[in-house]
Amino acid sequence: MHFISQELEDYIEQHSEKEPELLAALNKETYQKILLPRMLSGHFQGRVLSMLSKLIRPVNILEIGTYTGYSALCLCEGMQENGQLHTIDIKEELIDFQRKHFDKSPWGKQITQHLGEAVDIIPTLDVKFDLVFIDADKENYINYFELIVPKMNKGGIILSDNVLWSGKILEPLNPKDVSTKILLEYNKLLKEDPRVETVLLPIRDGLTVSRVL
């Protein structure tokens, strides 16, 4: 679902920072070789993630949902020199693809890949995070949030993707649509939880920025 016209989206992209060559190559190869390439953050959202990371200057970053590694590399652009990015995904077949592109970047040795269920992996990470990006299975968004908040540094930022869910959050709820139901609950939680302050941005499929108090 396009919330604004394709012409406006093209204009926005043309008047934002250029997509770095490494990411353009990753973008192209994802569309050539990987299923569901629309899951890629892409040029504009990638530049948003990069800009937010540069403003935050995180030491430790957590990403839930690696896919082909595009968003991880965008987040690394603002990471401090001694920083680390932990990224979690369940798709074993993408590990080598991700690593190939990670190692082409300046941050290859600072990126740790975790394979498995994020709800099992997050509790094992003995790290305090400055920046978290949630972009995985929507049914677990609330579970991820509850696991993450205690591991955040004060003032840390939690980014949540796909929170507008192609506009389904405004449609009559199908009782069988678990993802939309959870996202409705999640958006309400972020608005009301006293541990965070939140703004929901209409970027692509909806991106929430939550600051930990």
XYZ file of N, CA, C and O in Angstrom:
852
model
N 0.845 -1.199 0.000
C 0.000 0.000 0.000
C 0.877 1.245 0.000
O 1.788 1.394 0.807
N 0.612 2.159 -0.949
C 1.344 3.420 -1.002
C 0.530 4.480 -0.256
O -0.601 4.773 -0.605
N 1.123 5.062 0.794
C 0.438 6.103 1.555
C 0.544 7.448 0.854
O -0.270 8.333 1.074
N 1.565 7.599 0.019
C 1.688 8.780 -0.835
C 1.931 8.283 -2.255
O 2.236 7.110 -2.471
N 1.809 9.160 -3.226
C 1.930 8.752 -4.623
C 3.351 8.289 -4.935
O 4.319 8.693 -4.278
N 3.462 7.456 -5.961
C 4.772 6.991 -6.403
C 5.642 8.169 -6.838
O 6.862 8.182 -6.615
N 5.009 9.179 -7.446
C 5.762 10.361 -7.883
C 6.390 11.090 -6.700
O 7.549 11.521 -6.763
N 5.625 11.220 -5.615
C 6.170 11.863 -4.421
C 7.267 11.010 -3.792
O 8.284 11.537 -3.327
N 7.068 9.697 -3.766
C 8.098 8.813 -3.225
C 9.393 8.957 -4.027
O 10.487 9.000 -3.450
N 9.269 9.021 -5.352
C 10.455 9.189 -6.198
C 11.141 10.523 -5.905
O 12.374 10.597 -5.828
N 10.340 11.578 -5.736
C 10.896 12.906 -5.444
C 11.639 12.885 -4.106
O 12.743 13.445 -3.985
N 11.038 12.271 -3.106
C 11.656 12.180 -1.777
C 13.000 11.461 -1.870
O 14.006 11.898 -1.288
N 13.025 10.352 -2.604
C 14.254 9.580 -2.747
C 15.331 10.403 -3.454
O 16.508 10.405 -3.058
N 14.906 11.126 -4.498
C 15.852 11.922 -5.276
C 16.430 13.088 -4.482
O 17.523 13.566 -4.782
N 15.722 13.531 -3.459
C 16.181 14.666 -2.662
C 16.652 14.255 -1.266
O 16.719 15.067 -0.349
N 16.954 12.974 -1.130
C 17.600 12.458 0.077
C 19.003 11.996 -0.304
O 19.360 11.941 -1.484
N 19.789 11.651 0.707
C 21.157 11.205 0.457
C 21.178 10.029 -0.519
O 20.300 9.162 -0.480
N 22.199 9.990 -1.331
C 22.351 8.923 -2.316
C 22.611 7.597 -1.608
O 23.265 7.541 -0.563
N 22.111 6.518 -2.185
C 22.362 5.179 -1.654
C 23.824 4.820 -1.874
O 24.319 4.888 -3.004
N 24.560 4.450 -0.814
C 25.971 4.072 -0.982
C 26.123 2.893 -1.949
O 25.222 2.053 -2.060
N 27.263 2.824 -2.631
C 27.486 1.794 -3.651
C 27.360 0.381 -3.078
O 26.785 -0.509 -3.709
N 27.910 0.162 -1.887
C 27.836 -1.166 -1.270
C 26.380 -1.591 -1.072
O 26.006 -2.740 -1.356
N 25.551 -0.664 -0.615
C 24.157 -0.981 -0.369
C 23.365 -1.111 -1.661
O 22.436 -1.921 -1.753
N 23.732 -0.324 -2.663
C 23.076 -0.458 -3.959
C 23.342 -1.848 -4.545
O 22.442 -2.476 -5.121
N 24.559 -2.346 -4.376
C 24.898 -3.685 -4.862
C 24.146 -4.756 -4.083
O 23.649 -5.732 -4.665
N 24.037 -4.573 -2.767
C 23.288 -5.511 -1.940
C 21.812 -5.496 -2.314
O 21.161 -6.547 -2.406
N 21.292 -4.299 -2.541
C 19.899 -4.142 -2.968
C 19.656 -4.931 -4.261
O 18.708 -5.724 -4.368
N 20.524 -4.717 -5.237
C 20.378 -5.364 -6.542
C 20.458 -6.880 -6.415
O 19.635 -7.613 -6.986
N 21.435 -7.373 -5.656
C 21.609 -8.825 -5.536
C 20.451 -9.468 -4.778
O 20.061 -10.603 -5.074
N 19.885 -8.739 -3.812
C 18.724 -9.260 -3.093
C 17.564 -9.473 -4.055
O 16.891 -10.520 -4.027
N 17.317 -8.502 -4.926
C 16.224 -8.623 -5.897
C 16.499 -9.717 -6.932
O 15.566 -10.338 -7.449
N 17.762 -9.976 -7.206
C 18.103 -10.996 -8.195
C 18.010 -12.417 -7.647
O 17.644 -13.340 -8.371
N 18.317 -12.586 -6.339
C 18.558 -13.947 -5.830
C 17.682 -14.390 -4.665
O 17.585 -15.590 -4.385
N 17.041 -13.456 -3.961
C 16.400 -13.796 -2.690
C 14.886 -13.644 -2.796
O 14.382 -12.702 -3.429
N 14.162 -14.541 -2.152
C 12.704 -14.457 -2.123
C 12.235 -13.231 -1.330
O 12.906 -12.789 -0.405
N 11.091 -12.704 -1.696
C 10.446 -11.579 -1.005
C 11.359 -10.355 -0.873
O 11.552 -9.818 0.230
N 11.916 -9.865 -1.966
C 12.851 -8.733 -1.878
C 12.213 -7.452 -1.348
O 12.932 -6.540 -0.927
N 10.878 -7.369 -1.343
C 10.223 -6.174 -0.793
C 10.493 -6.017 0.703
O 10.252 -4.950 1.274
N 10.970 -7.074 1.356
C 11.303 -6.988 2.776
C 12.526 -6.109 3.035
O 12.776 -5.692 4.168
N 13.285 -5.839 1.988
C 14.478 -4.996 2.117
C 14.086 -3.574 2.532
O 13.105 -3.028 2.031
N 14.854 -2.977 3.419
C 14.562 -1.601 3.834
C 14.595 -0.645 2.652
O 13.745 0.229 2.521
N 15.586 -0.782 1.784
C 15.652 0.041 0.590
C 16.276 1.402 0.812
O 16.598 1.810 1.929
N 16.431 2.128 -0.286
C 17.183 3.375 -0.307
C 16.687 4.388 0.725
O 17.429 4.808 1.621
N 15.419 4.807 0.649
C 14.955 5.895 1.498
C 14.922 5.500 2.973
O 15.485 6.195 3.824
N 14.286 4.385 3.280
C 14.244 3.980 4.688
C 15.649 3.690 5.208
O 15.961 3.977 6.365
N 16.491 3.168 4.349
C 17.876 2.934 4.755
C 18.587 4.214 5.137
O 19.337 4.266 6.115
N 18.343 5.283 4.389
C 18.958 6.571 4.726
C 18.366 7.135 6.020
O 19.061 7.823 6.772
N 17.088 6.852 6.276
C 16.489 7.267 7.552
C 17.169 6.536 8.703
O 17.553 7.148 9.716
N 17.345 5.228 8.565
C 18.008 4.450 9.613
C 19.436 4.933 9.833
O 19.901 5.056 10.972
N 20.131 5.220 8.743
C 21.495 5.723 8.842
C 21.533 7.060 9.578
O 22.362 7.264 10.479
N 20.633 7.963 9.219
C 20.611 9.284 9.849
C 20.297 9.182 11.336
O 20.945 9.841 12.170
N 19.327 8.356 11.688
C 18.988 8.191 13.108
C 20.175 7.627 13.877
O 20.490 8.072 14.986
N 20.859 6.648 13.296
C 22.022 6.071 13.967
C 23.129 7.104 14.137
O 23.784 7.168 15.183
N 23.329 7.942 13.131
C 24.360 8.977 13.229
C 24.016 10.013 14.296
O 24.904 10.585 14.940
N 22.735 10.275 14.488
C 22.313 11.204 15.536
C 22.468 10.589 16.924
O 22.818 11.275 17.888
N 22.219 9.283 17.024
C 22.271 8.589 18.316
C 23.706 8.254 18.714
O 24.047 8.279 19.888
N 24.554 7.925 17.721
C 25.946 7.511 17.951
C 26.018 6.331 18.912
O 26.680 6.384 19.957
N 25.367 5.228 18.583
C 25.311 4.095 19.498
C 26.637 3.352 19.609
O 27.435 3.337 18.660
N 26.835 2.748 20.764
C 27.946 1.803 20.932
C 27.449 0.399 20.606
O 28.048 -0.314 19.808
N 26.335 0.015 21.222
C 25.797 -1.324 20.999
C 24.428 -1.242 20.328
O 23.537 -0.524 20.795
N 24.290 -1.995 19.235
C 23.058 -2.020 18.452
C 22.530 -3.453 18.409
O 23.310 -4.401 18.268
N 21.218 -3.589 18.486
C 20.560 -4.882 18.316
C 19.564 -4.771 17.176
O 18.753 -3.838 17.140
N 19.631 -5.725 16.266
C 18.664 -5.802 15.181
C 17.945 -7.147 15.261
O 18.594 -8.197 15.326
N 16.625 -7.103 15.251
C 15.829 -8.330 15.264
C 15.199 -8.474 13.885
O 14.267 -7.750 13.531
N 15.735 -9.392 13.101
C 15.308 -9.567 11.722
C 16.370 -9.035 10.776
O 16.370 -7.858 10.419
N 17.294 -9.893 10.356
C 18.428 -9.461 9.536
C 18.074 -9.373 8.062
O 18.518 -8.459 7.359
N 17.303 -10.334 7.586
C 17.024 -10.536 6.161
C 18.363 -10.607 5.417
O 19.188 -11.453 5.743
N 18.647 -9.734 4.465
C 19.919 -9.840 3.736
C 21.000 -8.903 4.256
O 22.092 -8.836 3.692
N 20.721 -8.165 5.325
C 21.753 -7.365 5.969
C 21.777 -5.895 5.617
O 22.633 -5.144 6.096
N 20.826 -5.450 4.800
C 20.821 -4.055 4.351
C 20.655 -3.093 5.517
O 21.441 -2.154 5.682
N 19.642 -3.310 6.337
C 19.382 -2.379 7.442
C 20.498 -2.420 8.478
O 20.831 -1.396 9.078
N 21.103 -3.587 8.685
C 22.224 -3.685 9.630
C 23.364 -2.762 9.208
O 23.939 -2.029 10.023
N 23.684 -2.768 7.920
C 24.765 -1.916 7.428
C 24.410 -0.441 7.526
O 25.273 0.396 7.811
N 23.136 -0.119 7.320
C 22.702 1.278 7.495
C 22.885 1.719 8.944
O 23.369 2.825 9.213
N 22.508 0.868 9.875
C 22.632 1.205 11.298
C 24.093 1.331 11.715
O 24.432 2.144 12.575
N 24.961 0.537 11.099
C 26.389 0.594 11.434
C 27.018 1.937 11.067
O 28.047 2.311 11.639
N 26.424 2.657 10.148
C 27.016 3.908 9.685
C 27.161 4.941 10.793
O 28.040 5.809 10.731
N 26.312 4.864 11.828
C 26.413 5.812 12.930
C 27.049 5.229 14.173
O 27.196 5.920 15.187
N 27.429 3.972 14.119
C 27.986 3.277 15.281
C 29.364 3.823 15.632
O 30.162 4.163 14.749
N 29.650 3.929 16.922
C 30.958 4.405 17.355
C 32.043 3.391 17.005
O 31.767 2.209 16.772
N 33.303 3.848 16.983
C 34.411 3.020 16.498
C 34.561 1.717 17.266
O 34.969 0.696 16.702
N 34.227 1.750 18.550
C 34.347 0.544 19.376
C 33.024 -0.208 19.475
O 32.850 -1.063 20.342
N 32.084 0.103 18.580
C 30.739 -0.445 18.690
C 30.610 -1.869 18.185
O 31.490 -2.421 17.522
N 29.455 -2.463 18.530
C 29.109 -3.811 18.094
C 27.649 -3.829 17.679
O 26.806 -3.193 18.322
N 27.360 -4.543 16.607
C 25.973 -4.763 16.197
C 25.679 -6.256 16.273
O 26.404 -7.072 15.697
N 24.637 -6.602 17.020
C 24.141 -7.974 17.091
C 22.880 -8.056 16.239
O 21.959 -7.249 16.418
N 22.836 -9.013 15.332
C 21.659 -9.155 14.477
C 21.170 -10.595 14.508
O 21.970 -11.540 14.477
N 19.854 -10.754 14.608
C 19.232 -12.073 14.825
C 18.295 -12.398 13.672
O 17.483 -11.575 13.265
N 18.393 -13.636 13.174
C 17.455 -14.093 12.152
C 17.298 -15.608 12.265
O 18.172 -16.301 12.813
N 16.202 -16.118 11.726
C 15.927 -17.563 11.792
C 16.280 -18.289 10.491
O 16.233 -19.514 10.442
N 16.647 -17.543 9.443
C 16.864 -18.157 8.137
C 18.339 -18.521 7.942
O 19.163 -17.681 7.580
N 18.637 -19.791 8.140
C 20.015 -20.266 8.018
C 20.554 -20.076 6.602
O 21.750 -19.816 6.409
N 19.663 -20.160 5.598
C 20.103 -20.069 4.214
C 20.605 -18.682 3.841
O 21.231 -18.495 2.792
N 20.347 -17.668 4.699
C 20.792 -16.306 4.400
C 22.087 -15.916 5.112
O 22.636 -14.849 4.844
N 22.567 -16.759 5.996
C 23.741 -16.414 6.810
C 24.950 -16.065 5.945
O 25.612 -15.040 6.147
N 25.271 -16.912 4.972
C 26.457 -16.675 4.142
C 26.270 -15.442 3.254
O 27.232 -14.697 3.013
N 25.055 -15.246 2.754
C 24.763 -14.067 1.938
C 24.995 -12.796 2.754
O 25.642 -11.854 2.290
N 24.466 -12.781 3.980
C 24.658 -11.626 4.863
C 26.141 -11.381 5.116
O 26.637 -10.251 4.985
N 26.836 -12.456 5.484
C 28.242 -12.322 5.879
C 29.091 -11.811 4.720
O 30.019 -11.008 4.923
N 28.807 -12.247 3.515
C 29.562 -11.785 2.352
C 29.511 -10.262 2.251
O 30.539 -9.602 2.046
N 28.320 -9.699 2.432
C 28.171 -8.252 2.308
C 28.669 -7.525 3.561
O 29.207 -6.419 3.450
N 28.501 -8.149 4.720
C 29.052 -7.547 5.937
C 30.570 -7.391 5.812
O 31.139 -6.366 6.178
N 31.219 -8.430 5.287
C 32.678 -8.411 5.204
C 33.204 -7.476 4.127
O 34.396 -7.150 4.115
N 32.348 -7.046 3.224
C 32.734 -6.030 2.240
C 32.686 -4.626 2.837
O 33.206 -3.677 2.235
N 32.051 -4.503 3.996
C 31.871 -3.202 4.644
C 33.007 -2.935 5.622
O 33.786 -3.840 5.956
N 33.110 -1.711 6.155
C 34.125 -1.413 7.170
C 33.820 -2.040 8.531
O 34.661 -1.986 9.427
N 32.613 -2.637 8.697
C 32.176 -3.079 10.026
C 32.065 -4.588 10.160
O 31.483 -5.084 11.125
N 32.631 -5.328 9.217
C 32.465 -6.782 9.223
C 32.800 -7.435 10.555
O 32.062 -8.291 11.049
N 33.921 -7.035 11.156
C 34.357 -7.652 12.409
C 33.551 -7.178 13.611
O 33.675 -7.737 14.707
N 32.728 -6.157 13.410
C 31.921 -5.630 14.513
C 30.475 -6.125 14.469
O 29.683 -5.767 15.322
N 30.155 -6.942 13.482
C 28.796 -7.463 13.339
C 28.766 -8.927 13.736
O 29.486 -9.761 13.180
N 27.929 -9.250 14.725
C 27.745 -10.626 15.181
C 26.388 -11.130 14.730
O 25.361 -10.528 15.045
N 26.383 -12.232 13.990
C 25.142 -12.849 13.532
C 24.694 -13.905 14.534
O 25.501 -14.698 15.017
N 23.404 -13.913 14.817
C 22.815 -14.923 15.687
C 21.722 -15.642 14.901
O 20.830 -14.997 14.332
N 21.780 -16.963 14.894
C 20.791 -17.765 14.176
C 19.858 -18.431 15.173
O 20.303 -19.156 16.069
N 18.554 -18.168 15.032
C 17.585 -18.790 15.926
C 16.458 -17.848 16.268
O 16.303 -16.779 15.676
N 15.658 -18.266 17.233
C 14.508 -17.475 17.666
C 14.980 -16.332 18.566
O 15.676 -16.557 19.557
N 14.572 -15.129 18.225
C 15.017 -13.960 18.981
C 14.566 -14.015 20.440
O 15.282 -13.540 21.331
N 13.386 -14.574 20.698
C 12.904 -14.649 22.091
C 13.823 -15.518 22.944
O 13.885 -15.342 24.165
N 14.548 -16.439 22.323
C 15.500 -17.284 23.053
C 16.882 -16.641 23.122
O 17.601 -16.803 24.110
N 17.250 -15.897 22.088
C 18.605 -15.335 22.001
C 18.751 -14.057 22.817
O 19.774 -13.852 23.491
N 17.750 -13.180 22.791
C 17.864 -11.886 23.482
C 18.240 -12.044 24.955
O 19.134 -11.333 25.450
N 17.611 -12.961 25.711
C 17.981 -13.090 27.129
C 19.429 -13.510 27.356
O 19.967 -13.300 28.451
N 20.085 -14.091 26.343
C 21.474 -14.545 26.504
C 22.490 -13.436 26.233
O 23.682 -13.621 26.492
N 22.027 -12.301 25.709
C 22.945 -11.212 25.362
C 23.205 -10.351 26.593
O 22.327 -9.640 27.060
N 24.430 -10.395 27.077
C 24.799 -9.635 28.272
C 25.338 -8.271 27.845
O 26.518 -7.948 28.019
N 24.443 -7.470 27.281
C 24.826 -6.187 26.689
C 23.735 -5.164 26.985
O 22.550 -5.508 27.029
N 24.128 -3.916 27.196
C 23.173 -2.814 27.270
C 23.173 -2.097 25.919
O 24.232 -1.719 25.420
N 21.999 -1.918 25.346
C 21.899 -1.385 23.995
C 21.514 0.087 23.975
O 20.760 0.570 24.816
N 22.049 0.781 22.970
C 21.713 2.187 22.738
C 20.686 2.334 21.622
O 19.977 3.335 21.550
N 20.631 1.334 20.734
C 19.749 1.395 19.574
C 19.289 -0.017 19.233
O 20.109 -0.944 19.162
N 17.980 -0.181 19.036
C 17.405 -1.471 18.661
C 16.478 -1.252 17.471
O 15.721 -0.280 17.432
N 16.543 -2.165 16.513
C 15.645 -2.123 15.354
C 14.870 -3.434 15.303
O 15.460 -4.506 15.151
N 13.553 -3.337 15.459
C 12.684 -4.517 15.413
C 12.029 -4.590 14.040
O 11.258 -3.714 13.660
N 12.336 -5.653 13.310
C 11.775 -5.835 11.966
C 11.694 -7.328 11.678
O 12.336 -7.839 10.764
N 10.905 -8.027 12.484
C 10.790 -9.477 12.346
C 9.310 -9.864 12.402
O 8.448 -9.069 12.028
N 9.019 -11.077 12.854
C 7.633 -11.553 12.897
C 6.790 -10.679 13.820
O 7.143 -10.452 14.968
N 5.692 -10.189 13.297
C 4.876 -9.210 14.023
C 4.227 -9.823 15.266
O 3.981 -9.126 16.256
N 3.976 -11.132 15.218
C 3.312 -11.789 16.352
C 4.116 -11.682 17.640
O 3.565 -11.806 18.739
N 5.427 -11.441 17.523
C 6.289 -11.389 18.711
C 6.739 -9.981 19.075
O 7.584 -9.816 19.959
N 6.188 -8.956 18.422
C 6.653 -7.585 18.696
C 6.549 -7.235 20.188
O 7.463 -6.640 20.759
N 5.436 -7.568 20.803
C 5.271 -7.242 22.230
C 6.284 -8.015 23.066
O 6.896 -7.466 23.995
N 6.502 -9.294 22.737
C 7.485 -10.093 23.461
C 8.886 -9.514 23.303
O 9.651 -9.437 24.280
N 9.219 -9.108 22.093
C 10.538 -8.505 21.870
C 10.687 -7.231 22.704
O 11.721 -7.012 23.350
N 9.681 -6.394 22.670
C 9.732 -5.128 23.407
C 9.969 -5.375 24.897
O 10.823 -4.728 25.519
N 9.230 -6.310 25.463
C 9.358 -6.580 26.902
C 10.735 -7.145 27.245
O 11.271 -6.891 28.328
N 11.329 -7.916 26.329
C 12.666 -8.457 26.562
C 13.743 -7.387 26.409
O 14.774 -7.422 27.086
N 13.488 -6.430 25.544
C 14.494 -5.429 25.197
C 14.586 -4.290 26.215
O 15.682 -3.851 26.569
N 13.444 -3.799 26.677
C 13.439 -2.600 27.527
C 14.409 -2.713 28.706
O 15.176 -1.766 28.968
N 14.457 -3.841 29.436
C 15.415 -3.919 30.547
C 16.872 -3.908 30.109
O 17.758 -3.677 30.928
N 17.130 -4.155 28.819
C 18.497 -4.188 28.315
C 18.913 -2.882 27.636
O 19.981 -2.808 27.035
N 18.057 -1.851 27.741
C 18.343 -0.569 27.089
C 19.030 0.393 28.050
O 18.696 0.449 29.240
N 19.986 1.151 27.535
C 20.518 2.277 28.283
C 19.471 3.393 28.309
O 18.665 3.526 27.386
N 19.489 4.173 29.363
C 18.571 5.308 29.452
C 18.802 6.246 28.274
O 19.940 6.566 27.931
N 17.713 6.652 27.629
C 17.821 7.489 26.448
C 18.012 6.709 25.163
O 18.050 7.292 24.071
N 18.106 5.379 25.282
C 18.252 4.538 24.103
C 17.001 4.571 23.232
O 15.908 4.915 23.692
N 17.173 4.192 21.981
C 16.095 4.290 20.998
C 15.717 2.898 20.490
O 16.588 2.106 20.106
N 14.402 2.623 20.491
C 13.861 1.406 19.896
C 13.088 1.796 18.642
O 12.139 2.573 18.711
N 13.506 1.272 17.508
C 12.824 1.501 16.234
C 11.999 0.268 15.895
O 12.505 -0.860 15.964
N 10.741 0.468 15.533
C 9.854 -0.649 15.199
C 9.307 -0.443 13.793
O 8.668 0.578 13.519
N 9.532 -1.426 12.924
C 9.134 -1.291 11.531
C 7.769 -1.929 11.269
O 7.303 -2.770 12.043
N 7.128 -1.509 10.185
C 5.869 -2.089 9.685
C 4.682 -1.880 10.623
O 3.730 -2.670 10.615
N 4.701 -0.822 11.413
C 3.641 -0.635 12.413
C 2.330 -0.118 11.821
O 1.307 -0.075 12.510
N 2.327 0.262 10.541
C 1.075 0.632 9.868
C 0.522 -0.527 9.049
O -0.645 -0.502 8.660
N 1.360 -1.508 8.781
C 0.940 -2.810 8.231
C 0.043 -2.659 7.004
O -1.059 -3.179 6.945
N 0.535 -1.886 6.039
C -0.193 -1.640 4.783
C -1.592 -1.070 5.004
O -2.501 -1.305 4.209
N -1.771 -0.342 6.096
C -3.062 0.273 6.385
C -4.052 -0.647 7.062
O -5.173 -0.224 7.399
N -3.674 -1.902 7.315
C -4.611 -2.856 7.935
C -5.008 -2.446 9.345
O -6.047 -2.865 9.843
N -4.181 -1.608 9.985
C -4.496 -1.177 11.353
C -5.748 -0.289 11.394
O -6.292 -0.035 12.478
N -6.214 0.186 10.228
C -7.428 1.008 10.172
C -8.646 0.225 9.677
O -9.752 0.740 9.706
N -8.431 -0.996 9.226
C -9.515 -1.790 8.673
C -10.192 -2.621 9.762
O -9.604 -2.884 10.813
N -11.457 -3.066 9.533
C -12.099 -3.977 10.477
C -11.220 -5.213 10.677
O -10.720 -5.789 9.705
N -11.026 -5.598 11.926
C -10.090 -6.677 12.242
C -10.683 -8.043 11.925
O -11.759 -8.395 12.401
N -9.958 -8.791 11.118
C -10.297 -10.200 10.877
C -9.805 -11.000 12.079
O -8.615 -10.966 12.401
N -10.690 -11.718 12.775
C -10.280 -12.458 13.973
C -9.121 -13.424 13.732
O -8.390 -13.763 14.667
N -8.936 -13.854 12.490
C -7.862 -14.795 12.176
C -6.548 -14.083 11.865
O -5.516 -14.739 11.717
N -6.575 -12.769 11.778
C -5.391 -11.990 11.427
C -4.609 -11.632 12.691
O -4.757 -10.553 13.264
N -3.757 -12.552 13.109
C -3.030 -12.389 14.376
C -2.029 -11.236 14.289
O -1.872 -10.464 15.245
N -1.367 -11.086 13.145
C -0.347 -10.047 13.009
C -0.930 -8.652 13.220
O -0.373 -7.828 13.959
N -2.077 -8.377 12.577
C -2.702 -7.066 12.723
C -3.170 -6.851 14.158
O -3.012 -5.765 14.726
N -3.735 -7.880 14.762
C -4.200 -7.787 16.152
C -3.048 -7.419 17.085
O -3.179 -6.519 17.930
N -1.913 -8.091 16.919
C -0.760 -7.814 17.773
C -0.208 -6.420 17.514
O 0.165 -5.697 18.456
N -0.164 -6.006 16.257
C 0.338 -4.665 15.952
C -0.551 -3.581 16.544
O -0.051 -2.555 17.031
N -1.850 -3.790 16.538
C -2.755 -2.832 17.177
C -2.453 -2.736 18.670
O -2.393 -1.639 19.245
N -2.249 -3.886 19.300
C -1.910 -3.908 20.726
C -0.541 -3.281 20.970
O -0.329 -2.564 21.959
N 0.388 -3.556 20.070
C 1.749 -3.037 20.210
C 1.779 -1.518 20.087
O 2.416 -0.825 20.905
N 1.098 -0.988 19.100
C 1.056 0.467 18.923
C 0.442 1.150 20.139
O 0.889 2.224 20.569
N -0.582 0.530 20.702
C -1.225 1.059 21.919
C -0.251 1.001 23.105
O -0.151 1.951 23.890
N 0.476 -0.099 23.201
C 1.456 -0.261 24.275
C 2.523 0.828 24.212
O 2.854 1.455 25.229
N 3.066 1.072 23.010
C 4.119 2.085 22.873
C 3.614 3.479 23.228
O 4.356 4.298 23.768
N 2.354 3.744 22.920
C 1.769 5.050 23.237
C 1.577 5.224 24.733
O 1.726 6.331 25.267
N 1.258 4.140 25.447
C 0.842 4.245 26.848
C 1.908 3.816 27.855
O 1.798 4.147 29.035
N 2.926 3.096 27.420
C 3.918 2.573 28.359
C 4.739 3.724 28.941
O 5.364 4.487 28.191
N 4.772 3.872 30.264
C 5.491 4.997 30.877
C 7.006 4.879 30.786
O 7.724 5.828 31.114
N 7.502 3.746 30.308
C 8.955 3.566 30.199
C 9.531 4.192 28.937
O 10.760 4.323 28.816
N 8.644 4.580 27.995
C 9.128 5.137 26.726
C 8.280 6.336 26.321
O 7.145 6.500 26.754
N 8.872 7.174 25.466
C 8.095 8.182 24.747
C 8.220 7.875 23.272
O 9.290 7.479 22.794
N 7.123 8.027 22.535
C 7.047 7.457 21.196
C 6.479 8.434 20.184
O 5.562 9.201 20.479
N 7.039 8.369 18.965
C 6.440 9.053 17.819
C 6.388 8.052 16.673
O 7.352 7.317 16.422
N 5.235 7.994 16.001
C 5.046 7.077 14.880
C 5.190 7.864 13.582
O 4.438 8.803 13.333
N 6.154 7.471 12.775
C 6.447 8.178 11.526
C 5.839 7.428 10.336
O 6.018 6.206 10.224
N 5.156 8.132 9.423
C 4.561 7.472 8.253
C 5.593 7.249 7.153
O 5.430 7.692 6.016
N 6.664 6.562 7.500
C 7.737 6.254 6.560
C 7.536 4.839 6.053
O 7.426 3.900 6.839
N 7.434 4.699 4.743
C 7.142 3.416 4.112
C 5.943 2.752 4.790
O 4.839 3.268 4.726
N 6.158 1.641 5.494
C 5.037 0.916 6.104
C 4.867 1.270 7.580
O 4.256 0.524 8.334
N 5.408 2.428 7.975
C 5.275 2.875 9.357
C 6.501 2.526 10.177
O 6.915 1.361 10.262
N 7.131 3.534 10.775
C 8.328 3.340 11.598
C 8.119 4.106 12.906
O 7.968 5.321 12.900
N 8.117 3.380 14.012
C 7.963 4.002 15.321
C 9.324 4.236 15.957
O 10.194 3.358 15.931
N 9.510 5.431 16.508
C 10.720 5.771 17.255
C 10.331 5.916 18.711
O 9.523 6.782 19.068
N 10.867 5.050 19.560
C 10.552 5.067 20.995
C 11.833 5.318 21.782
O 12.818 4.599 21.619
N 11.794 6.333 22.638
C 12.968 6.679 23.468
C 12.735 6.169 24.874
O 11.686 6.425 25.477
N 13.709 5.442 25.383
C 13.605 4.860 26.714
C 13.899 5.912 27.770
O 14.915 6.602 27.723
N 12.967 6.064 28.715
C 13.075 7.098 29.749
C 13.854 6.596 30.967
O 14.042 5.415 31.151
